[in-house]
Coordinates of C-alpha atoms in Angstrom, one line a residue:
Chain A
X8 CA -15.0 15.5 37.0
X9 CA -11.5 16.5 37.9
X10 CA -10.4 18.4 40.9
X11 CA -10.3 22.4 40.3
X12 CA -7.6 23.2 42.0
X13 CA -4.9 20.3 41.6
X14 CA -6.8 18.8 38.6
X15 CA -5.5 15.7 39.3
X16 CA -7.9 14.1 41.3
X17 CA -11.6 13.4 41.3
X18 CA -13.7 16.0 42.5
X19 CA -15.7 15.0 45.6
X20 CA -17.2 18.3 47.0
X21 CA -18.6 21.4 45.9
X22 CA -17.1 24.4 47.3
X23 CA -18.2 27.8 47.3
X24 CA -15.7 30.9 47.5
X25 CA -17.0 34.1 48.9
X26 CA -14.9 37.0 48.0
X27 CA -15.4 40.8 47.0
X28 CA -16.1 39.5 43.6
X29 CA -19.0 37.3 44.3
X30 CA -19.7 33.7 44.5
X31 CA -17.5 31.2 42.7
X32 CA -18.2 27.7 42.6
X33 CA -15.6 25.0 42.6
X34 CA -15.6 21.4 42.4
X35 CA -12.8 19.8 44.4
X36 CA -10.9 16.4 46.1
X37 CA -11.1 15.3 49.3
X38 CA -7.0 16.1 49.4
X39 CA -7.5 19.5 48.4
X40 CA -10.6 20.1 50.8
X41 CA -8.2 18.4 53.9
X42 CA -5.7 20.7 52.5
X43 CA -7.8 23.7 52.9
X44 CA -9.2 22.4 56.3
X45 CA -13.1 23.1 55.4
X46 CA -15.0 21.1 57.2
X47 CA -17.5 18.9 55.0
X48 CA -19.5 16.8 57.4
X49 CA -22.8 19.0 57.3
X50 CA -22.3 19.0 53.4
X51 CA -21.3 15.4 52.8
X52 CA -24.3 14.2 55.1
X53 CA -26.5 16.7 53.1
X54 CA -25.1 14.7 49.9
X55 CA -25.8 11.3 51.8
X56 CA -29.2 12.2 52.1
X57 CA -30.0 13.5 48.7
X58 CA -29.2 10.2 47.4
X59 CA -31.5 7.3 49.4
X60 CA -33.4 6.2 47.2
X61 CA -37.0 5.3 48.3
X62 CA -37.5 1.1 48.1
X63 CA -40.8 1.3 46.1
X64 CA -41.3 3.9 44.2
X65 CA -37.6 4.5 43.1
X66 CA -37.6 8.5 43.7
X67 CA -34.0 9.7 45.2
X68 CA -34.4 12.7 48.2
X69 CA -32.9 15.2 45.8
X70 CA -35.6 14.2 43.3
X71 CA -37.8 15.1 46.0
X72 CA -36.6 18.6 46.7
X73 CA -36.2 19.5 43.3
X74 CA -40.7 19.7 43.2
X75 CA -41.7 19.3 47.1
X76 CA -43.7 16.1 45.8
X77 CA -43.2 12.4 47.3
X78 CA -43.3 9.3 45.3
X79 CA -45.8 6.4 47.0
X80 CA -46.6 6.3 50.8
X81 CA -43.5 4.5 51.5
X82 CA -41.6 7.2 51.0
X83 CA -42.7 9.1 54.4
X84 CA -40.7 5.6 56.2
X85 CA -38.0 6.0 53.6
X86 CA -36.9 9.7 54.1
X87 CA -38.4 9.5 57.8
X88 CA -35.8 11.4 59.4
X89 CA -35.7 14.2 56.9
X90 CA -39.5 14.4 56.4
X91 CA -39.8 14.8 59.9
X92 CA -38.4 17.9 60.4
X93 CA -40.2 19.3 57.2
X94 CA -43.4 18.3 58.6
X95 CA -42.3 20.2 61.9
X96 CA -41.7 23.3 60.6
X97 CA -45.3 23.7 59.2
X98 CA -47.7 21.5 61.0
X99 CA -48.5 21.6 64.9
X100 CA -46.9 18.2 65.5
X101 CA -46.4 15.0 63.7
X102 CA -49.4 13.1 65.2
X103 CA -52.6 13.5 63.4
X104 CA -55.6 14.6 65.2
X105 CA -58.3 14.7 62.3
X106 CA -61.0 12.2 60.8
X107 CA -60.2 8.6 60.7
X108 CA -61.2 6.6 57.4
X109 CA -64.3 5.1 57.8
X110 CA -64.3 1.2 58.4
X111 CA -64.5 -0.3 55.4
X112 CA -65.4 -3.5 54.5
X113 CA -68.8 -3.6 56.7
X114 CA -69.7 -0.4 55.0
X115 CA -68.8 -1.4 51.3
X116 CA -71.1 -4.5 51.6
X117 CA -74.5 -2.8 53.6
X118 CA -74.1 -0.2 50.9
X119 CA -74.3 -2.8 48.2
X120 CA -76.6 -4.6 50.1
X121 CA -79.3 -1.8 50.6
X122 CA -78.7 -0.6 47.0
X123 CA -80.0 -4.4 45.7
X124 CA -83.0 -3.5 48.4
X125 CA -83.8 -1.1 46.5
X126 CA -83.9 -2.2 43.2
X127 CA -86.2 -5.0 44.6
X128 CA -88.4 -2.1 46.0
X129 CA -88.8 -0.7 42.8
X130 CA -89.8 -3.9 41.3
X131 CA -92.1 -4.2 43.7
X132 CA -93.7 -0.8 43.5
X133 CA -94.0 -0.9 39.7
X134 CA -95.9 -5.1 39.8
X135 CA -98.0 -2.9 42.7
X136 CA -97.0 -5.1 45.3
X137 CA -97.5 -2.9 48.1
X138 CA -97.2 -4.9 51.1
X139 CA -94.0 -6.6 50.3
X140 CA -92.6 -2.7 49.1
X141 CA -93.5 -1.8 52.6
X142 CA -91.3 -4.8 54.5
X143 CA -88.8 -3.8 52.0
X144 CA -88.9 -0.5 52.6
X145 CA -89.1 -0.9 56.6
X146 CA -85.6 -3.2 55.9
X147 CA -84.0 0.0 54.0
X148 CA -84.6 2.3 56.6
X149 CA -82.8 0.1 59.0
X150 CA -80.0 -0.6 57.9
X151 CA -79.9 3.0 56.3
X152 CA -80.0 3.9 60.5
X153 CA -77.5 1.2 61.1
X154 CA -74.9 3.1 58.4
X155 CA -75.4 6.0 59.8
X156 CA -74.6 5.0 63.8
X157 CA -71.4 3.0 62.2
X158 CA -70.2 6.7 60.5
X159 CA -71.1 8.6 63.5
X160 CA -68.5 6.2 65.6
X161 CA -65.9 6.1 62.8
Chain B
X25 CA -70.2 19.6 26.1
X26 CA -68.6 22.5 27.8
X27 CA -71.3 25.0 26.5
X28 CA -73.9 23.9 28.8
X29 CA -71.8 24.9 31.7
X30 CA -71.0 28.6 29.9
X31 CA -75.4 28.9 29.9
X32 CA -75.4 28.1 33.8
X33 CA -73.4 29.9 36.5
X34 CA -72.1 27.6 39.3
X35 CA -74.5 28.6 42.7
X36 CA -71.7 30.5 44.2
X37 CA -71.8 33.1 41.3
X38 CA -75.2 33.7 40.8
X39 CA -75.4 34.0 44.7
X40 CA -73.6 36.2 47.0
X41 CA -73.0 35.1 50.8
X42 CA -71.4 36.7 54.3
X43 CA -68.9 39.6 53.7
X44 CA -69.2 39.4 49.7
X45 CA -68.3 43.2 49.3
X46 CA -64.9 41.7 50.8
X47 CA -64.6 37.9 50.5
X48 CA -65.1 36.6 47.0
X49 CA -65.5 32.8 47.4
X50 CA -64.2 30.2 49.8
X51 CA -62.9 26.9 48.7
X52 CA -62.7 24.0 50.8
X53 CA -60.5 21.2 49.5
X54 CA -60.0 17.3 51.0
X55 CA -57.2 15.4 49.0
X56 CA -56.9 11.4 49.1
X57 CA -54.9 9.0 47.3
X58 CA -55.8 5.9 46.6
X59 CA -54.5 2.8 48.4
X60 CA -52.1 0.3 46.4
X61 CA -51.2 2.9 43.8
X62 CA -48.2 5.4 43.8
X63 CA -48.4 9.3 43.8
X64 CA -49.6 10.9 40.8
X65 CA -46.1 12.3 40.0
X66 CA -44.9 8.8 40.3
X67 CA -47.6 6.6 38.8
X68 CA -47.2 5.5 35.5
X69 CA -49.6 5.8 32.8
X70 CA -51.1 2.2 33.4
X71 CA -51.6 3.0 37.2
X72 CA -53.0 6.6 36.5
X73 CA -55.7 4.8 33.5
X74 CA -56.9 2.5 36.6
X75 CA -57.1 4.9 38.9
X76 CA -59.2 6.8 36.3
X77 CA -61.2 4.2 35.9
X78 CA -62.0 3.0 39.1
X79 CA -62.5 6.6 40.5
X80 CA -64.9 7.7 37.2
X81 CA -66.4 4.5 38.3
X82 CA -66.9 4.7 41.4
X83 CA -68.1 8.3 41.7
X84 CA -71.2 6.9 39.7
X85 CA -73.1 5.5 42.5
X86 CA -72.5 8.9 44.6
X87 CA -75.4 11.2 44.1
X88 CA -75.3 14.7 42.2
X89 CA -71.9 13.9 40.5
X90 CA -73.6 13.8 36.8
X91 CA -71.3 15.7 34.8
X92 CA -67.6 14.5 33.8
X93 CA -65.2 16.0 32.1
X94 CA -62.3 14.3 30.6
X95 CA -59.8 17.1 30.6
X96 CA -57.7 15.1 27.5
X97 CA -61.0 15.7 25.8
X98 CA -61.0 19.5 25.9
X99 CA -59.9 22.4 23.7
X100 CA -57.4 24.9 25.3
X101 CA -59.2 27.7 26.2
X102 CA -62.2 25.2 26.8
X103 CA -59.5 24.1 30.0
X104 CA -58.8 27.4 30.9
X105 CA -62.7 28.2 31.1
X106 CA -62.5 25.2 33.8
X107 CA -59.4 27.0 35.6
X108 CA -61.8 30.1 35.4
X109 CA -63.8 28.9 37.5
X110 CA -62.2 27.5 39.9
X111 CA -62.8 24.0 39.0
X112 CA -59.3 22.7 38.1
X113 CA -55.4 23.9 38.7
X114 CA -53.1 26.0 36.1
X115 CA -51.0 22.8 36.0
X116 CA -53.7 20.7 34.0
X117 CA -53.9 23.3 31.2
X118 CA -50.9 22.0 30.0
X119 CA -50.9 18.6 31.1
X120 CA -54.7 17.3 31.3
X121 CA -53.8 13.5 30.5
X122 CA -55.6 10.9 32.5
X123 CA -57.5 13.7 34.5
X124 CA -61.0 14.2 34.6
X125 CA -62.8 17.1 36.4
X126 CA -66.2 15.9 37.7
X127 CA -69.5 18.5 38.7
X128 CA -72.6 18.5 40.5
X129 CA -75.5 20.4 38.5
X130 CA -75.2 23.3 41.1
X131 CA -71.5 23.2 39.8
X132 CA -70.4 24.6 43.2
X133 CA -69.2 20.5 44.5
X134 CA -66.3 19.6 42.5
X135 CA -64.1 16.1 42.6
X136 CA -60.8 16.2 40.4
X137 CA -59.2 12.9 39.1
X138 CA -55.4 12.7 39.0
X139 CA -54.5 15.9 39.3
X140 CA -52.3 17.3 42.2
X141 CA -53.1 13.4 44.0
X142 CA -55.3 10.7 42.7
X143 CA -58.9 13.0 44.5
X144 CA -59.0 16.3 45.2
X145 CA -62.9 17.0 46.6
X146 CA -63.7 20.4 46.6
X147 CA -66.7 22.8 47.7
X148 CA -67.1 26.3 47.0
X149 CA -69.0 28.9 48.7
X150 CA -70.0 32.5 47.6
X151 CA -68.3 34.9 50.9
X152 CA -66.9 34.1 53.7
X153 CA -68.6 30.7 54.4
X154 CA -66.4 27.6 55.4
X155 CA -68.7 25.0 57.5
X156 CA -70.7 24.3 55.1
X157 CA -68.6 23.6 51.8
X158 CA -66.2 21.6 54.8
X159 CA -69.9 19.8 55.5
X160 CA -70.3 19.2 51.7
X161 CA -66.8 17.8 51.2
X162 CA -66.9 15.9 54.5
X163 CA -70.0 13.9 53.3
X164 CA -68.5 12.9 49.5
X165 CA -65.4 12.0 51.6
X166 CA -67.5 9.3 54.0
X167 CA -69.6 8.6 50.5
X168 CA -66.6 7.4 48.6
X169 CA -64.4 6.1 51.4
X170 CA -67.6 3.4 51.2
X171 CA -66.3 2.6 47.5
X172 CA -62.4 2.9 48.2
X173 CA -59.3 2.4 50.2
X174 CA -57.9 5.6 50.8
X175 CA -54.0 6.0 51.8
X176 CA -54.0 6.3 55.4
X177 CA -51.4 6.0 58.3
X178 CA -52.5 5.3 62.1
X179 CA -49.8 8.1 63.1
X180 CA -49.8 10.6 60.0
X181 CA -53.3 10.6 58.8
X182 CA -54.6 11.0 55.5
X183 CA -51.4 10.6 52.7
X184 CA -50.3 12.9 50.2
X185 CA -47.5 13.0 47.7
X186 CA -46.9 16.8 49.1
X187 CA -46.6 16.8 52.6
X188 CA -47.7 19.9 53.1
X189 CA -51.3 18.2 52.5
X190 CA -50.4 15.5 54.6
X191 CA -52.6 14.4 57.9
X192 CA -56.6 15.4 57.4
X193 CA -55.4 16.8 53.7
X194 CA -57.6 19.8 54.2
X195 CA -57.3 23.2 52.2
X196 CA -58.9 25.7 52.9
X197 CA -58.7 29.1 50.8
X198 CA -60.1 32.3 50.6
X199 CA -60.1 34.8 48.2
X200 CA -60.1 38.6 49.4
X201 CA -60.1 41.7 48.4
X202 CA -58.1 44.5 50.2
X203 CA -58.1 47.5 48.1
X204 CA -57.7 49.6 51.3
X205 CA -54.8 47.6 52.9
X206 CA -53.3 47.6 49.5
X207 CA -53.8 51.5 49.4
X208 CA -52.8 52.2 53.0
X209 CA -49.3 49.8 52.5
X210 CA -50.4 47.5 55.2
X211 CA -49.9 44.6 52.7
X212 CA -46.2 43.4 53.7
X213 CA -46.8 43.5 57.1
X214 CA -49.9 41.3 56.5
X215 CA -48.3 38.8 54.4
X216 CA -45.6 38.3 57.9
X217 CA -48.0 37.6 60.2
X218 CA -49.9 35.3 57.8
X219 CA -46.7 33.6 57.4
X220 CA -46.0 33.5 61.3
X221 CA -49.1 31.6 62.1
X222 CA -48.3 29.5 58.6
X223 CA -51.0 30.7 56.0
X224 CA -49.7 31.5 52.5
X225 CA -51.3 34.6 51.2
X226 CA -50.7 35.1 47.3
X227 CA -52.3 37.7 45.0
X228 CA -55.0 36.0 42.6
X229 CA -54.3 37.8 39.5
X230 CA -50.3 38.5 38.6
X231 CA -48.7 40.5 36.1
X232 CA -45.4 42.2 35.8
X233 CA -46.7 45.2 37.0
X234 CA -47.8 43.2 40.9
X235 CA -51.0 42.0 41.7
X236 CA -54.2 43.1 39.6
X237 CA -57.2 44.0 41.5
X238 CA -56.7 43.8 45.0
X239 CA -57.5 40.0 45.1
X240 CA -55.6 38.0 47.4
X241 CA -56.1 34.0 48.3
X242 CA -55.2 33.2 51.6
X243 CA -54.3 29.6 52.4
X244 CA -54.1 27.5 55.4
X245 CA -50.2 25.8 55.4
X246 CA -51.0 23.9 58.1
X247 CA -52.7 19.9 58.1
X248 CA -51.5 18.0 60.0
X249 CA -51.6 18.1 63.9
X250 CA -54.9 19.6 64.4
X251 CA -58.7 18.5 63.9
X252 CA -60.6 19.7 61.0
X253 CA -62.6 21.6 63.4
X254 CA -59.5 23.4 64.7
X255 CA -58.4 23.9 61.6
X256 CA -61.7 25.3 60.7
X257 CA -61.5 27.4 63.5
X258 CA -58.4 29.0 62.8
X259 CA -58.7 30.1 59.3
X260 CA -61.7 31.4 60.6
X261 CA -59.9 33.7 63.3
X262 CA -57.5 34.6 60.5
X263 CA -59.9 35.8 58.0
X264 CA -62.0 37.9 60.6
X265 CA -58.6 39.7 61.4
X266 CA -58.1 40.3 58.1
X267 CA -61.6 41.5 57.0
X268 CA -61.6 43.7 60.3
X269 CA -58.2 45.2 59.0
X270 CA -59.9 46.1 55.9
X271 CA -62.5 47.9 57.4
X272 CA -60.2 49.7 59.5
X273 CA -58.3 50.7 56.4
X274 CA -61.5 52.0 54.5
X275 CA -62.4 54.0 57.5
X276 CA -59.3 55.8 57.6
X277 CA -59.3 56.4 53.9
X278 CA -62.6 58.0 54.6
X279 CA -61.7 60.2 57.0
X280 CA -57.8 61.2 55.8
X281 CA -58.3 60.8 52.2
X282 CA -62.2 61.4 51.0
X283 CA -62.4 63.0 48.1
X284 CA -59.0 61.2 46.2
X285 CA -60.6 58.0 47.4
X286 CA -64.1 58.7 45.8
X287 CA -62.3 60.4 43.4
X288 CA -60.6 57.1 42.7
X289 CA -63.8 55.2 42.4
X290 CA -65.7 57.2 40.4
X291 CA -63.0 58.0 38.2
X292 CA -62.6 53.8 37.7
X293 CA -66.5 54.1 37.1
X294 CA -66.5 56.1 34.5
X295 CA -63.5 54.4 32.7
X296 CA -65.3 50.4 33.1
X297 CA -68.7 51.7 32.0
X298 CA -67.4 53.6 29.1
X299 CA -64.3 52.4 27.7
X300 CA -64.1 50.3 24.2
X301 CA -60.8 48.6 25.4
X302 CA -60.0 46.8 28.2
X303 CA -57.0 44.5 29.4
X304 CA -57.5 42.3 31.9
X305 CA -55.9 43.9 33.7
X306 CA -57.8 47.3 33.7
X307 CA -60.8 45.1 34.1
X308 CA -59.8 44.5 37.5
X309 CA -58.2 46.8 39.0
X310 CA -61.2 49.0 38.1
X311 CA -63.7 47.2 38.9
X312 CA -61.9 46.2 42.6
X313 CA -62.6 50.3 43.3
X314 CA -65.9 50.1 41.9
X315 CA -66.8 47.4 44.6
X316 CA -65.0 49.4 46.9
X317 CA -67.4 52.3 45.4
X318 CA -70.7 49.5 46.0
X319 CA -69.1 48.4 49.2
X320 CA -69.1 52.3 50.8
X321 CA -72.4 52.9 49.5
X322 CA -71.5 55.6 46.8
X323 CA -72.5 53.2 43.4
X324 CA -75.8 52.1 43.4
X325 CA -77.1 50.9 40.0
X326 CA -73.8 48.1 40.2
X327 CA -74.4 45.7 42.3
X328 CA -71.2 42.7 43.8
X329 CA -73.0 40.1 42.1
X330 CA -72.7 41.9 39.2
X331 CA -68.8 42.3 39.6
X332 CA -68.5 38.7 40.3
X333 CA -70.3 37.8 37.6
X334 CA -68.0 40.0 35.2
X335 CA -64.8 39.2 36.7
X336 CA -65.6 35.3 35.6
X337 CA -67.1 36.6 32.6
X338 CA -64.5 38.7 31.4
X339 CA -61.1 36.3 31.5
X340 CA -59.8 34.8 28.1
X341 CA -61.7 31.5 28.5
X342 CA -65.1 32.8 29.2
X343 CA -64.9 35.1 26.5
X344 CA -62.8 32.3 23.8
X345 CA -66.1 30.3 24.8
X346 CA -68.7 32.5 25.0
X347 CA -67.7 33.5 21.1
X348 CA -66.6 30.5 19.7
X349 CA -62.8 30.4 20.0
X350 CA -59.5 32.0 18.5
X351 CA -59.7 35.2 20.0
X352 CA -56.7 37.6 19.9
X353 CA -56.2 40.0 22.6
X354 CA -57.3 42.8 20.7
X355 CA -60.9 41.1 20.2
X356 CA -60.9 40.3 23.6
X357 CA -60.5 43.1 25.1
X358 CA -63.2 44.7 22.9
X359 CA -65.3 42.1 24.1
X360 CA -65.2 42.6 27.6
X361 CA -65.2 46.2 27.6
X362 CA -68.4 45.5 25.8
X363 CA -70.0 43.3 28.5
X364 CA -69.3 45.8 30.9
X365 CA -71.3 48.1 28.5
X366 CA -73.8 46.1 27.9
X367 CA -75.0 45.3 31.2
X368 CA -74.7 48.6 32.6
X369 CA -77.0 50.0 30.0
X370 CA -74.5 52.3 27.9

């Protein structure tokens, strides 16, 4: 796109002009905007921003702003220093204070393991084997109280 | 497969709970993503398929969660029926690809699947009633993080593709009514201090004409930063301001304004429980100073389950389901000016 007001050159900046009539937007060169002695750097560091690109997932800042909706997780390190003060003016601080995820892999496998238990209970219960139900059952409850103490210190 | 839902009201409908002359429901919402994958917005339709799959999955072995729904699946106004009530955002009327909305029987715990983020895990309550739907959601949360890796950062928490979700990712909104605030002007004034302590407040039911019936939903900005207890607490503090306005607002109308007030009411019940036509909106704004009528004592044979009931009942999906589909919005608001009829005996 060429310059708007020496249509020569390649325009670099957008620049508004506020007069009685309104707003009129011009694109124009870094000669012309040296020329008029507007000062850029906010703007052009604005511009800057708007176009890193997040590593993973591809998705540009301005991308970003356009629906308020990040890309992958990566992008919170990507667009840190921006993001940052976004999360600042809504949340009370940028250090979270909530629920931690629970601890995983221990979990995953006494969950399988007392959901096999109980299958073997019911086998048990239905060849009326009630002794052995009862160990089984006994085990159950155990590690049923076990789950629970690991989720209470999560 | 949607009908069976249409036969059964969800437990916060056919219930009412603290405050229910003023506070409609509350919603408590946790969102998760799913470790490995990128943000719904961002994930490509192989991703999103997996994550379906692994989340329909997975759900399975967590108790109560019988009844799926594969939004792709469903007719148009058998989606908005789902919106309705509560059960899935505007967004996946249009777009319902990949996304599956799943219930328990009591249809008042709901888990969403690739909608806003890869797991939205919602609990509604009749009233003004957060602890427990927080308890219900807090308890799938623990149930499922035993089948899956949620997103998480040691410093930011829980994360989200928006991050205005980001940290413990909890939502909490409540829908009010505040005919007397609304009446008495003192709504802009309340929308300012809801936004200084960062609470959205946005009216329920919009047309060009403003907000229809008094309803507002009032949402907690804020998630990150704070415990869910102290979030908790806060909305809490918020809402019992606003409640206590209301009733402040109602008593002046009372004593400055009594007779145009009950004026007002009765004039609304005469229209609802007569009238062969009615729009949406005349629906609600008539029946919002009707249960201002209930709320002040002066109607007695209408009761607020009754007006919850209807104001479900009465939108476009209910009624496109309820009578088999392609309803214009002539027939429809024949329809629900004859529910209102029929269950008030005229």
């Amino acid at each position: 796109m060429k310059c708007d007001l020496c249509g020569n050159n390649e325009a670099k900046y957008k620049y508004y002009e506020v007069d009685s009539e309104g707003v009129r937007e011009m694109n124009i060169c870094s000669e012309c905007a040296h020329r008029k002695g507007i000062d850029f750097s906010p703007r052009t560091q604005e511009l800057k921003v708007d176009n890193i690109v997040c590593k993973k997932c591809n998705l540009s800042f301005k991308e970003y702003k356009k629906k308020n909706r990040l890309g992958c997780t990566e992008c919170y390190t990507n667009f840190r220093s921006k993001i940052d003060s976004i999360l600042l003016q809504t949340h009370n601080g940028l250090i979270h204070k909530g629920k931690k995820p629970v601890k995983n892999a221990k979990l995953l496998s006494m969950k399988k393991e007392i959901r096999e238990l109980q299958k073997t209970l019911e086998d048990f219960v239905k060849k009326e084997k009630y002794e052995e139900a009862v160990h089984i059952r006994d085990k159950i409850e155990k590690y049923q109280e076990e789950l629970k103490s690991i989720r209470r210190n999560k | 497969m949607i009908e069976s839902l249409n036969s059964k009201f969800p437990s916060w409908i056919s219930n009412t709970g603290p405050y229910s002359d003023i506070v409609f429901l509350s919603k408590v919402s946790l969102y998760r993503n799913i470790e490995g994958y990128n943000f719904t917005i961002r994930a490509k339709d192989e991703e999103k398929s997996e994550i379906y799959d692994s989340l329909t999955e997975g759900i399975k072995t967590i108790k109560n969660f019988n009844n799926i729904y594969p939004i792709f699946e469903l007719l148009d106004y058998e989606r908005e029926f789902l919106f309705e009530r509560h059960f899935i955002p505007y967004s996946l009327i249009q777009d319902g690809k990949h996304s599956a909305v799943v219930l328990n029987n009591e249809q008042n715990n709901i888990l969403l699947i690739n909608a806003d983020e890869h797991l939205q895990i919602s609990s509604i309550s009749s009233g003004f009633e957060i602890e427990e739907p927080y308890n219900q959601c807090d308890q799938i949360d623990d149930n499922l993080n035993t089948e899956f890796v949620f997103s998480f950062d040691k410093k930011l928490g829980f994360l989200t593709s928006s991050p205005m979700r980001v940290g413990t990712g909890l939502k909490i909104s409540v829908f009010i009514y505040i005919p007397a605030i609304v009446i008495t002007g003192g709504v802009s004034d309340l929308i300012g201090d809801l936004d200084n302590n960062n609470f959205s407040m946005d009216g329920k039911y919009i047309d060009s004409g403003g907000v229809m019936g008094s309803l507002f939903k009032i949402k907690n900005e804020f998630t990150l930063g704070l415990s869910e207890d102290n979030i908790i607490e806060k909305t809490k503090k918020q809402i019992h301001d606003i409640i206590q306005k209301e009733i402040d607002a109602r008593e002046y109308l009372i004593k400055n304004a009594r007779y145009e007030t009950e004026d007002k009411i009765w004039r609304s019940y005469g229209i609802i429980t007569n009238a062969r036509f009615l729009s949406l909106g005349d629906f609600l704004n008539l029946a919002s100073a009707v249960r201002l009528g209930v709320s002040l004592g002066l109607i007695k044979n209408i009761s607020i389950l009754d007006l919850n009931k209807w104001t479900i009942q009465s939108q476009s999906g209910h009624l496109n389901l309820e009578n088999g589909g392609n309803l214009d919005i002539r027939e429809e608001n024949i329809l629900r000016a004859k529910l209102i009829r029929e269950n008030t005996g005229r």
